């Protein structure tokens, strides 16, 4: 049988393992899919990058997740507004 640490030719084992069932995957993916970085979400929420990272280590409550998604929507609107002003 293959070794537990066998990479199977698919990149870094620890990167693959650490991404399995990570808490708050929906928030993390929403940030990435929107084209932002976690530090930008943290700033919008009034947190430091480290504080948001620590909070994301355990599953957020529904209200906390909603805050994150609302902040992302504000960030998207701000980005759109800036883009429109550059075009004008």
N, CA, C and O atoms as a DFTB+ gen file, in Angstrom:
352 C
 N C O
     1  1       0.832      -1.197       0.000
     2  2       0.000       0.000       0.000
     3  2       0.869       1.250       0.000
     4  3       1.992       1.225       0.503
     5  1       0.355       2.348      -0.563
     6  2       1.144       3.581      -0.579
     7  2       1.343       4.132       0.828
     8  3       0.503       3.962       1.711
     9  1       2.449       4.777       1.001
    10  2       2.773       5.391       2.287
    11  2       1.807       6.537       2.579
    12  3       1.277       7.166       1.663
    13  1       1.591       6.794       3.850
    14  2       0.719       7.896       4.255
    15  2       1.249       9.223       3.733
    16  3       0.476      10.131       3.424
    17  1       2.568       9.332       3.636
    18  2       3.149      10.592       3.171
    19  2       3.478      10.564       1.686
    20  3       4.147      11.464       1.178
    21  1       3.009       9.535       0.989
    22  2       3.227       9.447      -0.450
    23  2       2.508      10.586      -1.154
    24  3       1.297      10.751      -1.004
    25  1       3.242      11.360      -1.909
    26  2       2.656      12.498      -2.622
    27  2       1.834      12.059      -3.814
    28  3       0.972      12.805      -4.279
    29  1       2.081      10.882      -4.309
    30  2       1.353      10.416      -5.472
    31  2       1.561      11.292      -6.696
    32  3       0.729      11.291      -7.603
    33  1       2.649      12.033      -6.736
    34  2       2.939      12.872      -7.881
    35  2       2.017      14.080      -8.016
    36  3       1.907      14.650      -9.101
    37  1       1.366      14.473      -6.953
    38  2       0.386      15.561      -7.054
    39  2       0.742      16.740      -6.164
    40  3      -0.134      17.300      -5.505
    41  1       1.973      17.116      -6.132
    42  2       2.344      18.318      -5.399
    43  2       2.599      18.087      -3.931
    44  3       2.791      16.954      -3.490
    45  1       2.599      19.143      -3.193
    46  2       2.945      19.128      -1.781
    47  2       1.867      18.425      -0.963
    48  3       0.703      18.826      -0.979
    49  1       2.260      17.384      -0.257
    50  2       1.327      16.599       0.547
    51  2       0.644      17.451       1.612
    52  3      -0.571      17.357       1.788
    53  1       1.390      18.264       2.309
    54  2       0.808      19.050       3.404
    55  2      -0.204      20.054       2.872
    56  3      -1.219      20.301       3.524
    57  1       0.044      20.636       1.710
    58  2      -0.936      21.561       1.139
    59  2      -2.240      20.848       0.841
    60  3      -3.318      21.387       1.094
    61  1      -2.147      19.626       0.298
    62  2      -3.356      18.863       0.003
    63  2      -4.072      18.494       1.284
    64  3      -5.290      18.643       1.380
    65  1      -3.339      18.018       2.259
    66  2      -3.940      17.560       3.501
    67  2      -4.591      18.707       4.263
    68  3      -5.683      18.544       4.809
    69  1      -3.941      19.855       4.307
    70  2      -4.441      20.973       5.106
    71  2      -5.700      21.593       4.497
    72  3      -6.421      22.316       5.185
    73  1      -5.975      21.324       3.223
    74  2      -7.150      21.905       2.587
    75  2      -8.391      21.022       2.727
    76  3      -9.490      21.439       2.364
    77  1      -8.226      19.823       3.243
    78  2      -9.356      18.919       3.399
    79  2     -10.226      19.416       4.553
    80  3      -9.751      19.570       5.679
    81  1     -11.488      19.661       4.265
    82  2     -12.454      20.063       5.291
    83  2     -11.980      21.232       6.140
    84  3     -12.136      21.214       7.361
    85  1     -11.409      22.238       5.513
    86  2     -10.996      23.428       6.255
    87  2     -12.241      24.188       6.699
    88  3     -13.207      24.290       5.943
    89  1     -12.224      24.716       7.908
    90  2     -13.366      25.526       8.361
    91  2     -13.533      26.761       7.479
    92  3     -12.559      27.308       6.959
    93  1     -14.760      27.181       7.324
    94  2     -15.096      28.418       6.616
    95  2     -14.649      28.413       5.163
    96  3     -14.272      29.448       4.613
    97  1     -14.695      27.238       4.549
    98  2     -14.315      27.118       3.145
    99  2     -15.139      28.070       2.278
   100  3     -14.624      28.645       1.319
   101  1     -16.431      28.238       2.623
   102  2     -17.294      29.114       1.830
   103  2     -16.817      30.559       1.858
   104  3     -16.857      31.246       0.837
   105  1     -16.368      31.022       3.016
   106  2     -15.863      32.394       3.135
   107  2     -14.554      32.533       2.367
   108  3     -14.365      33.486       1.611
   109  1     -13.662      31.585       2.566
   110  2     -12.358      31.627       1.898
   111  2     -12.524      31.624       0.379
   112  3     -11.875      32.397      -0.326
   113  1     -13.403      30.743      -0.118
   114  2     -13.617      30.668      -1.562
   115  2     -14.303      31.919      -2.097
   116  3     -14.005      32.363      -3.206
   117  1     -15.218      32.490      -1.320
   118  2     -15.895      33.717      -1.753
   119  2     -14.890      34.854      -1.910
   120  3     -14.969      35.628      -2.865
   121  1     -13.955      34.955      -0.984
   122  2     -12.915      35.990      -1.066
   123  2     -12.081      35.783      -2.332
   124  3     -11.841      36.718      -3.096
   125  1     -11.649      34.551      -2.533
   126  2     -10.813      34.244      -3.693
   127  2     -11.578      34.451      -4.999
   128  3     -11.054      35.047      -5.940
   129  1     -12.803      33.965      -5.054
   130  2     -13.594      34.086      -6.283
   131  2     -13.924      35.536      -6.621
   132  3     -14.108      35.874      -7.790
   133  1     -13.999      36.391      -5.608
   134  2     -14.276      37.804      -5.837
   135  2     -13.018      38.566      -6.259
   136  3     -13.090      39.738      -6.627
   137  1     -11.866      37.891      -6.204
   138  2     -10.627      38.533      -6.629
   139  2      -9.981      39.379      -5.549
   140  3      -9.207      40.288      -5.846
   141  1     -10.294      39.087      -4.308
   142  2      -9.710      39.821      -3.186
   143  2      -8.796      38.906      -2.386
   144  3      -8.751      37.695      -2.604
   145  1      -8.072      39.511      -1.459
   146  2      -7.227      38.779      -0.520
   147  2      -7.865      38.851       0.861
   148  3      -8.656      39.752       1.141
   149  1      -7.518      37.903       1.718
   150  2      -8.091      37.888       3.060
   151  2      -7.762      39.162       3.836
   152  3      -8.576      39.630       4.631
   153  1      -6.581      39.722       3.609
   154  2      -6.232      40.944       4.345
   155  2      -7.166      42.090       3.969
   156  3      -7.435      42.966       4.790
   157  1      -7.664      42.087       2.722
   158  2      -8.589      43.140       2.302
   159  2      -9.939      42.970       2.996
   160  3     -10.561      43.953       3.398
   161  1     -10.388      41.735       3.134
   162  2     -11.622      41.474       3.878
   163  2     -11.438      41.879       5.337
   164  3     -12.324      42.490       5.934
   165  1     -10.295      41.540       5.903
   166  2     -10.017      41.897       7.296
   167  2     -10.106      43.413       7.482
   168  3     -10.716      43.887       8.440
   169  1      -9.505      44.165       6.576
   170  2      -9.532      45.627       6.683
   171  2     -10.961      46.143       6.602
   172  3     -11.336      47.046       7.350
   173  1     -11.763      45.580       5.703
   174  2     -13.161      46.004       5.562
   175  2     -13.955      45.707       6.834
   176  3     -14.881      46.442       7.179
   177  1     -13.592      44.634       7.525
   178  2     -14.273      44.263       8.770
   179  2     -13.703      44.991       9.990
   180  3     -14.226      44.862      11.097
   181  1     -12.632      45.752       9.778
   182  2     -12.007      46.459      10.897
   183  2     -11.138      45.557      11.754
   184  3     -10.959      45.805      12.947
   185  1     -10.597      44.505      11.143
   186  2      -9.737      43.556      11.855
   187  2      -8.345      43.576      11.251
   188  3      -8.145      44.029      10.124
   189  1      -7.393      43.081      12.016
   190  2      -6.071      42.866      11.441
   191  2      -6.104      41.569      10.643
   192  3      -6.984      40.729      10.838
   193  1      -5.150      41.417       9.756
   194  2      -5.055      40.195       8.958
   195  2      -4.942      38.973       9.865
   196  3      -5.590      37.953       9.629
   197  1      -4.122      39.083      10.893
   198  2      -3.928      37.969      11.823
   199  2      -5.193      37.620      12.587
   200  3      -5.474      36.446      12.827
   201  1      -5.956      38.633      12.970
   202  2      -7.195      38.386      13.712
   203  2      -8.200      37.629      12.847
   204  3      -8.855      36.703      13.326
   205  1      -8.325      38.016      11.575
   206  2      -9.247      37.307      10.690
   207  2      -8.763      35.877      10.457
   208  3      -9.561      34.940      10.468
   209  1      -7.473      35.713      10.249
   210  2      -6.920      34.380      10.040
   211  2      -7.223      33.472      11.226
   212  3      -7.602      32.315      11.042
   213  1      -7.057      33.987      12.435
   214  2      -7.354      33.181      13.636
   215  2      -8.831      32.841      13.715
   216  3      -9.191      31.722      14.081
   217  1      -9.694      33.797      13.375
   218  2     -11.135      33.533      13.425
   219  2     -11.547      32.475      12.417
   220  3     -12.455      31.684      12.677
   221  1     -10.881      32.457      11.265
   222  2     -11.239      31.507      10.211
   223  2     -10.775      30.082      10.520
   224  3     -11.149      29.148       9.810
   225  1      -9.978      29.907      11.554
   226  2      -9.507      28.564      11.909
   227  2     -10.617      27.689      12.474
   228  3     -10.555      26.464      12.375
   229  1     -11.625      28.309      13.063
   230  2     -12.777      27.560      13.565
   231  2     -14.022      28.095      12.868
   232  3     -14.067      29.255      12.459
   233  1     -15.024      27.242      12.738
   234  2     -16.221      27.608      11.976
   235  2     -16.889      28.842      12.587
   236  3     -17.145      28.896      13.790
   237  1     -17.164      29.833      11.731
   238  2     -17.835      31.048      12.164
   239  2     -19.325      30.771      12.361
   240  3     -19.870      29.814      11.811
   241  1     -19.970      31.623      13.151
   242  2     -21.421      31.520      13.283
   243  2     -22.066      32.040      11.996
   244  3     -21.408      32.675      11.172
   245  1     -23.346      31.763      11.841
   246  2     -24.067      32.233      10.652
   247  2     -24.013      33.759      10.566
   248  3     -23.861      34.312       9.477
   249  1     -24.137      34.439      11.702
   250  2     -24.087      35.909      11.704
   251  2     -22.709      36.427      11.299
   252  3     -22.601      37.403      10.557
   253  1     -21.663      35.774      11.787
   254  2     -20.308      36.198      11.429
   255  2     -20.043      35.989       9.938
   256  3     -19.415      36.821       9.283
   257  1     -20.533      34.863       9.414
   258  2     -20.366      34.615       7.981
   259  2     -21.127      35.663       7.173
   260  3     -20.631      36.166       6.165
   261  1     -22.323      35.980       7.621
   262  2     -23.125      36.989       6.919
   263  2     -22.391      38.329       6.902
   264  3     -22.427      39.038       5.897
   265  1     -21.728      38.681       8.002
   266  2     -20.923      39.913       8.041
   267  2     -19.838      39.873       6.976
   268  3     -19.592      40.865       6.289
   269  1     -19.195      38.723       6.844
   270  2     -18.127      38.575       5.849
   271  2     -18.684      38.738       4.438
   272  3     -18.106      39.444       3.612
   273  1     -19.805      38.082       4.169
   274  2     -20.382      38.161       2.823
   275  2     -20.882      39.573       2.511
   276  3     -20.754      40.036       1.377
   277  1     -21.444      40.254       3.498
   278  2     -21.874      41.641       3.289
   279  2     -20.682      42.546       3.028
   280  3     -20.745      43.440       2.184
   281  1     -19.587      42.310       3.758
   282  2     -18.373      43.096       3.547
   283  2     -17.837      42.866       2.136
   284  3     -17.398      43.808       1.476
   285  1     -17.870      41.622       1.674
   286  2     -17.426      41.329       0.308
   287  2     -18.284      42.057      -0.725
   288  3     -17.768      42.563      -1.722
   289  1     -19.585      42.107      -0.486
   290  2     -20.468      42.826      -1.415
   291  2     -20.135      44.319      -1.431
   292  3     -20.146      44.943      -2.492
   293  1     -19.842      44.890      -0.272
   294  2     -19.432      46.310      -0.216
   295  2     -18.136      46.515      -0.992
   296  3     -17.985      47.489      -1.729
   297  1     -17.206      45.582      -0.815
   298  2     -15.920      45.687      -1.502
   299  2     -16.096      45.609      -3.018
   300  3     -15.453      46.350      -3.762
   301  1     -16.965      44.714      -3.470
   302  2     -17.237      44.600      -4.911
   303  2     -17.853      45.893      -5.436
   304  3     -17.484      46.373      -6.508
   305  1     -18.799      46.457      -4.671
   306  2     -19.449      47.702      -5.095
   307  2     -18.437      48.843      -5.164
   308  3     -18.472      49.651      -6.092
   309  1     -17.539      48.910      -4.188
   310  2     -16.508      49.952      -4.198
   311  2     -15.590      49.800      -5.399
   312  3     -15.230      50.784      -6.045
   313  1     -15.213      48.561      -5.694
   314  2     -14.343      48.307      -6.839
   315  2     -15.045      48.709      -8.137
   316  3     -14.431      49.314      -9.016
   317  1     -16.314      48.376      -8.254
   318  2     -17.096      48.729      -9.444
   319  2     -17.211      50.245      -9.589
   320  3     -17.073      50.786     -10.686
   321  1     -17.466      50.921      -8.468
   322  2     -17.577      52.376      -8.465
   323  2     -16.275      53.014      -8.917
   324  3     -16.284      53.957      -9.709
   325  1     -15.152      52.505      -8.416
   326  2     -13.843      53.041      -8.817
   327  2     -13.589      52.811     -10.299
   328  3     -13.055      53.679     -10.988
   329  1     -13.977      51.635     -10.783
   330  2     -13.773      51.329     -12.203
   331  2     -14.605      52.260     -13.079
   332  3     -14.141      52.723     -14.121
   333  1     -15.823      52.526     -12.656
   334  2     -16.703      53.426     -13.436
   335  2     -16.151      54.837     -13.442
   336  3     -16.223      55.523     -14.462
   337  1     -15.603      55.283     -12.324
   338  2     -15.042      56.631     -12.265
   339  2     -13.800      56.773     -13.126
   340  3     -13.538      57.847     -13.668
   341  1     -13.029      55.694     -13.256
   342  2     -11.826      55.742     -14.096
   343  2     -12.203      55.855     -15.564
   344  3     -11.504      56.496     -16.350
   345  1     -13.319      55.223     -15.928
   346  2     -13.760      55.249     -17.315
   347  2     -14.349      56.599     -17.711
   348  3     -14.305      56.982     -18.880
   349  1     -14.897      57.318     -16.737
   350  2     -15.576      58.580     -17.031
   351  2     -14.598      59.704     -17.309
   352  3     -15.013      60.833     -17.575
